């Protein structure tokens, strides 16, 4: 992501985000880069840190933790907004994403610092599948629509709607590739370890596991873990060892 001048800041511990970014900034200057983050980080202090101290830009999701800002975005007139639409299809699923972007009006700028543009993303997902057993199987098509709002410190000159779409997709790809693996495949959501430094240690081990598997050229995390349970050669290769200890 550094080559594309964007960094995704994703963490569940908000107090640690600032020190983490400041430390990262000492190693890799963040000035001019674009930082994307979950709605949990859509906070005034976070925006001030990004734009003030780091001299970077942000693209932030707005949800219920900022009720006033969310309500104001919902009430905007989006009919004349600039638009970018993408469509993907495969595996019985079709997804259409409409990105509506406009300059942030004064009412929005008064609610959140450094905002220059606002965006509304409408995702429509259509899934076709078979239901039932034997001769009673029927083909069913289901359509679901989700609307997400965003704020960004990028101006219209710095980011057109297609650029905003790229930042959103890049952030969601991290959610799918990293957090979905940790939450579901490696069962982080079901973990009952919550005391002290142990959750962080386990999160590090989960990241290490996924990283070793991907660096070895395997894309299926769950399948590779199952195979490694019975394949000693594969396990040693993943751990970069030549022989068992």
PDB file of C-alpha atoms in Angstrom:
ATOM      1  CA  UNK A   1       0.000   0.000   0.000  1.00  0.00           C
ATOM      2  CA  UNK A   2       2.928   2.354   0.587  1.00  0.00           C
ATOM      3  CA  UNK A   3       3.697   2.305  -3.132  1.00  0.00           C
ATOM      4  CA  UNK A   4       0.163   3.551  -3.738  1.00  0.00           C
ATOM      5  CA  UNK A   5       0.618   6.269  -1.107  1.00  0.00           C
ATOM      6  CA  UNK A   6      -2.085   4.994   1.167  1.00  0.00           C
ATOM      7  CA  UNK A   7      -2.085   3.283   4.524  1.00  0.00           C
ATOM      8  CA  UNK A   8      -5.030   1.583   6.182  1.00  0.00           C
ATOM      9  CA  UNK A   9      -5.168   2.251   9.934  1.00  0.00           C
ATOM     10  CA  UNK A  10      -7.268  -0.479  11.475  1.00  0.00           C
ATOM     11  CA  UNK A  11      -7.247  -1.306  15.170  1.00  0.00           C
ATOM     12  CA  UNK A  12      -9.783  -1.857  17.921  1.00  0.00           C
ATOM     13  CA  UNK A  13      -7.769   0.045  20.528  1.00  0.00           C
ATOM     14  CA  UNK A  14      -8.239   3.727  19.745  1.00  0.00           C
ATOM     15  CA  UNK A  15      -5.842   5.061  22.445  1.00  0.00           C
ATOM     16  CA  UNK A  16      -2.981   3.142  20.840  1.00  0.00           C
ATOM     17  CA  UNK A  17      -3.626   4.367  17.304  1.00  0.00           C
ATOM     18  CA  UNK A  18      -2.048   7.803  17.798  1.00  0.00           C
ATOM     19  CA  UNK A  19       1.272   6.574  19.268  1.00  0.00           C
ATOM     20  CA  UNK A  20       1.385   3.825  16.625  1.00  0.00           C
ATOM     21  CA  UNK A  21       1.006   6.289  13.752  1.00  0.00           C
ATOM     22  CA  UNK A  22       3.491   8.729  15.295  1.00  0.00           C
ATOM     23  CA  UNK A  23       6.046   5.942  15.655  1.00  0.00           C
ATOM     24  CA  UNK A  24       5.382   4.806  12.097  1.00  0.00           C
ATOM     25  CA  UNK A  25       5.807   8.399  10.917  1.00  0.00           C
ATOM     26  CA  UNK A  26       9.344   8.416  12.331  1.00  0.00           C
ATOM     27  CA  UNK A  27      10.223   5.406  10.192  1.00  0.00           C
ATOM     28  CA  UNK A  28       8.109   6.139   7.112  1.00  0.00           C
ATOM     29  CA  UNK A  29       7.023   9.798   6.728  1.00  0.00           C
ATOM     30  CA  UNK A  30       3.241   9.887   6.289  1.00  0.00           C
ATOM     31  CA  UNK A  31       2.976  13.423   4.941  1.00  0.00           C
ATOM     32  CA  UNK A  32       0.847  13.436   1.816  1.00  0.00           C
ATOM     33  CA  UNK A  33      -0.318   9.864   2.235  1.00  0.00           C
ATOM     34  CA  UNK A  34      -3.950   8.791   2.556  1.00  0.00           C
ATOM     35  CA  UNK A  35      -5.006   6.991   5.731  1.00  0.00           C
ATOM     36  CA  UNK A  36      -8.259   5.026   5.702  1.00  0.00           C
ATOM     37  CA  UNK A  37      -9.933   3.820   8.871  1.00  0.00           C
ATOM     38  CA  UNK A  38     -13.054   2.145  10.224  1.00  0.00           C
ATOM     39  CA  UNK A  39     -15.925   4.149  11.681  1.00  0.00           C
ATOM     40  CA  UNK A  40     -14.525   3.514  15.157  1.00  0.00           C
ATOM     41  CA  UNK A  41     -11.755   5.988  14.308  1.00  0.00           C
ATOM     42  CA  UNK A  42     -14.000   8.721  12.960  1.00  0.00           C
ATOM     43  CA  UNK A  43     -13.096  10.976  15.855  1.00  0.00           C
ATOM     44  CA  UNK A  44     -12.066  14.643  16.032  1.00  0.00           C
ATOM     45  CA  UNK A  45      -8.719  13.840  17.666  1.00  0.00           C
ATOM     46  CA  UNK A  46      -7.906  11.253  15.019  1.00  0.00           C
ATOM     47  CA  UNK A  47      -8.673  13.693  12.200  1.00  0.00           C
ATOM     48  CA  UNK A  48      -6.566  16.394  13.868  1.00  0.00           C
ATOM     49  CA  UNK A  49      -3.688  13.927  14.281  1.00  0.00           C
ATOM     50  CA  UNK A  50      -3.786  12.845  10.652  1.00  0.00           C
ATOM     51  CA  UNK A  51      -4.067  16.291   9.102  1.00  0.00           C
ATOM     52  CA  UNK A  52      -2.329  18.366  11.771  1.00  0.00           C
ATOM     53  CA  UNK A  53       0.656  16.409  13.076  1.00  0.00           C
ATOM     54  CA  UNK A  54       1.147  13.880  10.285  1.00  0.00           C
ATOM     55  CA  UNK A  55       0.284  16.243   7.402  1.00  0.00           C
ATOM     56  CA  UNK A  56      -1.552  13.345   5.775  1.00  0.00           C
ATOM     57  CA  UNK A  57      -5.089  12.897   4.406  1.00  0.00           C
ATOM     58  CA  UNK A  58      -7.930  10.707   5.607  1.00  0.00           C
ATOM     59  CA  UNK A  59     -10.917   8.796   4.226  1.00  0.00           C
ATOM     60  CA  UNK A  60     -13.200   7.822   7.126  1.00  0.00           C
ATOM     61  CA  UNK A  61     -16.438   5.876   7.361  1.00  0.00           C
ATOM     62  CA  UNK A  62     -19.303   7.493   9.281  1.00  0.00           C
ATOM     63  CA  UNK A  63     -21.672   5.307  11.287  1.00  0.00           C
ATOM     64  CA  UNK A  64     -23.707   5.429  14.488  1.00  0.00           C
ATOM     65  CA  UNK A  65     -20.832   6.471  16.736  1.00  0.00           C
ATOM     66  CA  UNK A  66     -21.135   9.931  15.126  1.00  0.00           C
ATOM     67  CA  UNK A  67     -24.943  10.295  15.111  1.00  0.00           C
ATOM     68  CA  UNK A  68     -25.026  14.038  14.374  1.00  0.00           C
ATOM     69  CA  UNK A  69     -22.596  13.774  11.474  1.00  0.00           C
ATOM     70  CA  UNK A  70     -24.371  10.692  10.103  1.00  0.00           C
ATOM     71  CA  UNK A  71     -27.771  12.403  10.244  1.00  0.00           C
ATOM     72  CA  UNK A  72     -26.383  15.475   8.480  1.00  0.00           C
ATOM     73  CA  UNK A  73     -24.916  13.326   5.689  1.00  0.00           C
ATOM     74  CA  UNK A  74     -28.190  11.460   5.250  1.00  0.00           C
ATOM     75  CA  UNK A  75     -30.081  14.735   4.873  1.00  0.00           C
ATOM     76  CA  UNK A  76     -27.859  16.119   2.110  1.00  0.00           C
ATOM     77  CA  UNK A  77     -29.248  16.376  -1.424  1.00  0.00           C
ATOM     78  CA  UNK A  78     -27.195  13.817  -3.348  1.00  0.00           C
ATOM     79  CA  UNK A  79     -29.023  14.121  -6.685  1.00  0.00           C
ATOM     80  CA  UNK A  80     -26.376  16.375  -8.238  1.00  0.00           C
ATOM     81  CA  UNK A  81     -23.338  14.617  -6.785  1.00  0.00           C
ATOM     82  CA  UNK A  82     -20.485  13.431  -8.987  1.00  0.00           C
ATOM     83  CA  UNK A  83     -20.811   9.710  -9.611  1.00  0.00           C
ATOM     84  CA  UNK A  84     -18.658   6.661 -10.247  1.00  0.00           C
ATOM     85  CA  UNK A  85     -20.188   3.188 -10.674  1.00  0.00           C
ATOM     86  CA  UNK A  86     -18.445  -0.195 -10.630  1.00  0.00           C
ATOM     87  CA  UNK A  87     -19.879  -3.676 -11.185  1.00  0.00           C
ATOM     88  CA  UNK A  88     -18.456  -7.111 -10.438  1.00  0.00           C
ATOM     89  CA  UNK A  89     -19.931 -10.502 -11.225  1.00  0.00           C
ATOM     90  CA  UNK A  90     -18.909 -14.064 -10.410  1.00  0.00           C
ATOM     91  CA  UNK A  91     -19.758 -17.193  -8.435  1.00  0.00           C
ATOM     92  CA  UNK A  92     -23.476 -16.513  -8.671  1.00  0.00           C
ATOM     93  CA  UNK A  93     -23.085 -13.036  -7.214  1.00  0.00           C
ATOM     94  CA  UNK A  94     -23.371  -9.621  -8.814  1.00  0.00           C
ATOM     95  CA  UNK A  95     -22.363  -6.473  -6.965  1.00  0.00           C
ATOM     96  CA  UNK A  96     -22.923  -2.894  -8.064  1.00  0.00           C
ATOM     97  CA  UNK A  97     -21.352   0.012  -6.201  1.00  0.00           C
ATOM     98  CA  UNK A  98     -22.416   3.598  -6.857  1.00  0.00           C
ATOM     99  CA  UNK A  99     -20.064   6.220  -5.376  1.00  0.00           C
ATOM    100  CA  UNK A 100     -21.613   9.686  -5.043  1.00  0.00           C
ATOM    101  CA  UNK A 101     -19.145  12.426  -4.108  1.00  0.00           C
ATOM    102  CA  UNK A 102     -19.585  16.160  -3.491  1.00  0.00           C
ATOM    103  CA  UNK A 103     -17.733  19.035  -1.868  1.00  0.00           C
ATOM    104  CA  UNK A 104     -18.475  19.201   1.843  1.00  0.00           C
ATOM    105  CA  UNK A 105     -20.970  21.977   2.645  1.00  0.00           C
ATOM    106  CA  UNK A 106     -20.326  24.317   5.544  1.00  0.00           C
ATOM    107  CA  UNK A 107     -22.783  22.440   7.772  1.00  0.00           C
ATOM    108  CA  UNK A 108     -20.630  19.298   7.520  1.00  0.00           C
ATOM    109  CA  UNK A 109     -17.347  21.157   7.947  1.00  0.00           C
ATOM    110  CA  UNK A 110     -18.716  22.626  11.166  1.00  0.00           C
ATOM    111  CA  UNK A 111     -19.326  19.128  12.542  1.00  0.00           C
ATOM    112  CA  UNK A 112     -15.989  17.482  11.720  1.00  0.00           C
ATOM    113  CA  UNK A 113     -12.505  18.931  11.167  1.00  0.00           C
ATOM    114  CA  UNK A 114     -10.600  19.075   7.883  1.00  0.00           C
ATOM    115  CA  UNK A 115     -13.493  17.677   5.783  1.00  0.00           C
ATOM    116  CA  UNK A 116     -13.281  18.717   2.141  1.00  0.00           C
ATOM    117  CA  UNK A 117     -15.517  16.148   0.439  1.00  0.00           C
ATOM    118  CA  UNK A 118     -18.271  13.760   1.468  1.00  0.00           C
ATOM    119  CA  UNK A 119     -19.317  10.517  -0.183  1.00  0.00           C
ATOM    120  CA  UNK A 120     -22.262   8.167  -0.260  1.00  0.00           C
ATOM    121  CA  UNK A 121     -21.609   4.566  -1.345  1.00  0.00           C
ATOM    122  CA  UNK A 122     -24.599   2.416  -2.315  1.00  0.00           C
ATOM    123  CA  UNK A 123     -23.748  -1.262  -2.597  1.00  0.00           C
ATOM    124  CA  UNK A 124     -26.327  -3.522  -4.221  1.00  0.00           C
ATOM    125  CA  UNK A 125     -25.534  -7.226  -4.033  1.00  0.00           C
ATOM    126  CA  UNK A 126     -27.586  -9.775  -5.977  1.00  0.00           C
ATOM    127  CA  UNK A 127     -27.039 -13.443  -5.144  1.00  0.00           C
ATOM    128  CA  UNK A 128     -28.554 -16.371  -7.029  1.00  0.00           C
ATOM    129  CA  UNK A 129     -28.601 -19.789  -5.371  1.00  0.00           C
ATOM    130  CA  UNK A 130     -30.508 -23.042  -5.248  1.00  0.00           C
ATOM    131  CA  UNK A 131     -32.729 -23.867  -2.263  1.00  0.00           C
ATOM    132  CA  UNK A 132     -34.321 -27.141  -1.309  1.00  0.00           C
ATOM    133  CA  UNK A 133     -33.422 -30.799  -1.826  1.00  0.00           C
ATOM    134  CA  UNK A 134     -33.840 -33.251  -4.670  1.00  0.00           C
ATOM    135  CA  UNK A 135     -36.657 -32.487  -7.100  1.00  0.00           C
ATOM    136  CA  UNK A 136     -37.997 -29.659  -4.971  1.00  0.00           C
ATOM    137  CA  UNK A 137     -34.974 -27.430  -5.521  1.00  0.00           C
ATOM    138  CA  UNK A 138     -35.776 -23.919  -6.715  1.00  0.00           C
ATOM    139  CA  UNK A 139     -33.552 -21.145  -7.942  1.00  0.00           C
ATOM    140  CA  UNK A 140     -33.811 -18.064  -5.745  1.00  0.00           C
ATOM    141  CA  UNK A 141     -32.423 -14.595  -6.365  1.00  0.00           C
ATOM    142  CA  UNK A 142     -31.918 -12.275  -3.386  1.00  0.00           C
ATOM    143  CA  UNK A 143     -30.941  -8.616  -3.525  1.00  0.00           C
ATOM    144  CA  UNK A 144     -29.495  -6.643  -0.620  1.00  0.00           C
ATOM    145  CA  UNK A 145     -28.653  -2.945  -0.565  1.00  0.00           C
ATOM    146  CA  UNK A 146     -26.333  -1.180   1.878  1.00  0.00           C
ATOM    147  CA  UNK A 147     -25.593   2.547   2.088  1.00  0.00           C
ATOM    148  CA  UNK A 148     -22.363   3.820   3.635  1.00  0.00           C
ATOM    149  CA  UNK A 149     -21.293   7.436   4.175  1.00  0.00           C
ATOM    150  CA  UNK A 150     -17.744   8.762   4.218  1.00  0.00           C
ATOM    151  CA  UNK A 151     -15.871  11.978   4.877  1.00  0.00           C
ATOM    152  CA  UNK A 152     -12.443  12.843   3.483  1.00  0.00           C
ATOM    153  CA  UNK A 153      -9.921  15.628   3.790  1.00  0.00           C
ATOM    154  CA  UNK A 154      -9.037  15.164   0.106  1.00  0.00           C
ATOM    155  CA  UNK A 155     -10.200  18.006  -2.115  1.00  0.00           C
ATOM    156  CA  UNK A 156     -11.930  17.517  -5.441  1.00  0.00           C
ATOM    157  CA  UNK A 157      -8.642  18.248  -7.209  1.00  0.00           C
ATOM    158  CA  UNK A 158      -6.844  15.610  -5.156  1.00  0.00           C
ATOM    159  CA  UNK A 159      -9.448  12.861  -5.481  1.00  0.00           C
ATOM    160  CA  UNK A 160     -12.232  12.380  -8.040  1.00  0.00           C
ATOM    161  CA  UNK A 161     -15.062   9.866  -7.391  1.00  0.00           C
ATOM    162  CA  UNK A 162     -13.096   7.011  -8.986  1.00  0.00           C
ATOM    163  CA  UNK A 163     -10.180   7.746  -6.640  1.00  0.00           C
ATOM    164  CA  UNK A 164     -12.495   7.705  -3.621  1.00  0.00           C
ATOM    165  CA  UNK A 165     -13.871   4.378  -4.875  1.00  0.00           C
ATOM    166  CA  UNK A 166     -10.327   2.984  -5.065  1.00  0.00           C
ATOM    167  CA  UNK A 167      -9.580   4.022  -1.477  1.00  0.00           C
ATOM    168  CA  UNK A 168     -12.823   2.425  -0.257  1.00  0.00           C
ATOM    169  CA  UNK A 169     -12.189  -0.818  -2.125  1.00  0.00           C
ATOM    170  CA  UNK A 170      -8.605  -0.897  -0.891  1.00  0.00           C
ATOM    171  CA  UNK A 171      -9.750  -0.531   2.698  1.00  0.00           C
ATOM    172  CA  UNK A 172     -12.467  -3.182   2.357  1.00  0.00           C
ATOM    173  CA  UNK A 173      -9.954  -5.557   0.783  1.00  0.00           C
ATOM    174  CA  UNK A 174      -7.886  -5.299   3.968  1.00  0.00           C
ATOM    175  CA  UNK A 175     -11.020  -6.056   5.964  1.00  0.00           C
ATOM    176  CA  UNK A 176     -11.615  -9.153   3.858  1.00  0.00           C
ATOM    177  CA  UNK A 177      -8.017 -10.344   3.596  1.00  0.00           C
ATOM    178  CA  UNK A 178      -6.839  -9.647   7.132  1.00  0.00           C
ATOM    179  CA  UNK A 179      -9.662  -9.185   9.585  1.00  0.00           C
ATOM    180  CA  UNK A 180     -12.027 -11.755   8.093  1.00  0.00           C
ATOM    181  CA  UNK A 181      -9.238 -14.329   8.312  1.00  0.00           C
ATOM    182  CA  UNK A 182      -8.502 -13.403  11.913  1.00  0.00           C
ATOM    183  CA  UNK A 183     -12.145 -13.117  12.967  1.00  0.00           C
ATOM    184  CA  UNK A 184     -13.545 -16.190  11.225  1.00  0.00           C
ATOM    185  CA  UNK A 185     -10.816 -18.562  10.018  1.00  0.00           C
ATOM    186  CA  UNK A 186      -8.602 -18.113  13.079  1.00  0.00           C
ATOM    187  CA  UNK A 187     -11.641 -17.650  15.364  1.00  0.00           C
ATOM    188  CA  UNK A 188     -10.618 -14.399  17.010  1.00  0.00           C
ATOM    189  CA  UNK A 189     -14.265 -13.368  17.505  1.00  0.00           C
ATOM    190  CA  UNK A 190     -14.987 -16.514  19.528  1.00  0.00           C
ATOM    191  CA  UNK A 191     -11.858 -16.214  21.675  1.00  0.00           C
ATOM    192  CA  UNK A 192     -12.519 -15.790  25.405  1.00  0.00           C
ATOM    193  CA  UNK A 193      -9.005 -14.519  26.120  1.00  0.00           C
ATOM    194  CA  UNK A 194      -9.453 -10.867  27.037  1.00  0.00           C
ATOM    195  CA  UNK A 195      -7.233 -10.123  30.045  1.00  0.00           C
ATOM    196  CA  UNK A 196      -3.913  -8.319  30.105  1.00  0.00           C
ATOM    197  CA  UNK A 197      -1.564  -8.532  27.142  1.00  0.00           C
ATOM    198  CA  UNK A 198      -2.733 -11.977  26.062  1.00  0.00           C
ATOM    199  CA  UNK A 199      -5.246 -10.754  23.407  1.00  0.00           C
ATOM    200  CA  UNK A 200      -2.500  -8.730  21.739  1.00  0.00           C
ATOM    201  CA  UNK A 201      -0.116 -11.684  21.848  1.00  0.00           C
ATOM    202  CA  UNK A 202      -2.706 -13.957  20.251  1.00  0.00           C
ATOM    203  CA  UNK A 203      -3.494 -11.337  17.599  1.00  0.00           C
ATOM    204  CA  UNK A 204       0.222 -11.209  16.768  1.00  0.00           C
ATOM    205  CA  UNK A 205       0.329 -14.997  16.438  1.00  0.00           C
ATOM    206  CA  UNK A 206      -2.730 -14.974  14.162  1.00  0.00           C
ATOM    207  CA  UNK A 207      -1.155 -12.312  11.962  1.00  0.00           C
ATOM    208  CA  UNK A 208       2.083 -14.300  11.907  1.00  0.00           C
ATOM    209  CA  UNK A 209       0.235 -17.473  10.903  1.00  0.00           C
ATOM    210  CA  UNK A 210      -1.592 -15.796   8.034  1.00  0.00           C
ATOM    211  CA  UNK A 211       1.566 -13.968   6.947  1.00  0.00           C
ATOM    212  CA  UNK A 212       3.718 -17.129   6.828  1.00  0.00           C
ATOM    213  CA  UNK A 213       1.077 -18.961   4.801  1.00  0.00           C
ATOM    214  CA  UNK A 214       0.729 -16.129   2.270  1.00  0.00           C
ATOM    215  CA  UNK A 215       4.488 -15.620   1.966  1.00  0.00           C
ATOM    216  CA  UNK A 216       4.799 -19.320   1.145  1.00  0.00           C
ATOM    217  CA  UNK A 217       2.466 -18.764  -1.808  1.00  0.00           C
ATOM    218  CA  UNK A 218      -0.755 -20.239  -0.408  1.00  0.00           C
ATOM    219  CA  UNK A 219      -3.991 -18.246  -0.702  1.00  0.00           C
ATOM    220  CA  UNK A 220      -6.320 -20.573   1.219  1.00  0.00           C
ATOM    221  CA  UNK A 221      -5.541 -20.007   4.897  1.00  0.00           C
ATOM    222  CA  UNK A 222      -7.998 -22.548   6.342  1.00  0.00           C
ATOM    223  CA  UNK A 223      -7.126 -25.266   3.799  1.00  0.00           C
ATOM    224  CA  UNK A 224      -3.389 -24.784   4.309  1.00  0.00           C
ATOM    225  CA  UNK A 225      -3.743 -25.048   8.096  1.00  0.00           C
ATOM    226  CA  UNK A 226      -5.683 -28.300   7.708  1.00  0.00           C
ATOM    227  CA  UNK A 227      -3.084 -29.700   5.302  1.00  0.00           C
ATOM    228  CA  UNK A 228      -0.207 -28.699   7.583  1.00  0.00           C
ATOM    229  CA  UNK A 229      -1.707 -30.749  10.422  1.00  0.00           C
ATOM    230  CA  UNK A 230      -0.925 -33.937   8.485  1.00  0.00           C
ATOM    231  CA  UNK A 231       1.885 -32.819   6.156  1.00  0.00           C
ATOM    232  CA  UNK A 232       5.153 -32.425   8.038  1.00  0.00           C
ATOM    233  CA  UNK A 233       7.003 -31.207   4.944  1.00  0.00           C
ATOM    234  CA  UNK A 234       4.433 -28.456   4.379  1.00  0.00           C
ATOM    235  CA  UNK A 235       4.579 -27.390   8.029  1.00  0.00           C
ATOM    236  CA  UNK A 236       8.382 -27.116   7.942  1.00  0.00           C
ATOM    237  CA  UNK A 237       8.184 -25.147   4.698  1.00  0.00           C
ATOM    238  CA  UNK A 238       5.709 -22.695   6.211  1.00  0.00           C
ATOM    239  CA  UNK A 239       7.962 -22.235   9.238  1.00  0.00           C
ATOM    240  CA  UNK A 240      11.042 -21.997   6.983  1.00  0.00           C
ATOM    241  CA  UNK A 241      12.738 -24.860   8.780  1.00  0.00           C
ATOM    242  CA  UNK A 242      14.818 -27.557   7.134  1.00  0.00           C
ATOM    243  CA  UNK A 243      14.082 -30.214   9.759  1.00  0.00           C
ATOM    244  CA  UNK A 244      12.044 -30.758  12.890  1.00  0.00           C
ATOM    245  CA  UNK A 245      13.619 -29.633  16.147  1.00  0.00           C
TER     246      UNK A 245
END
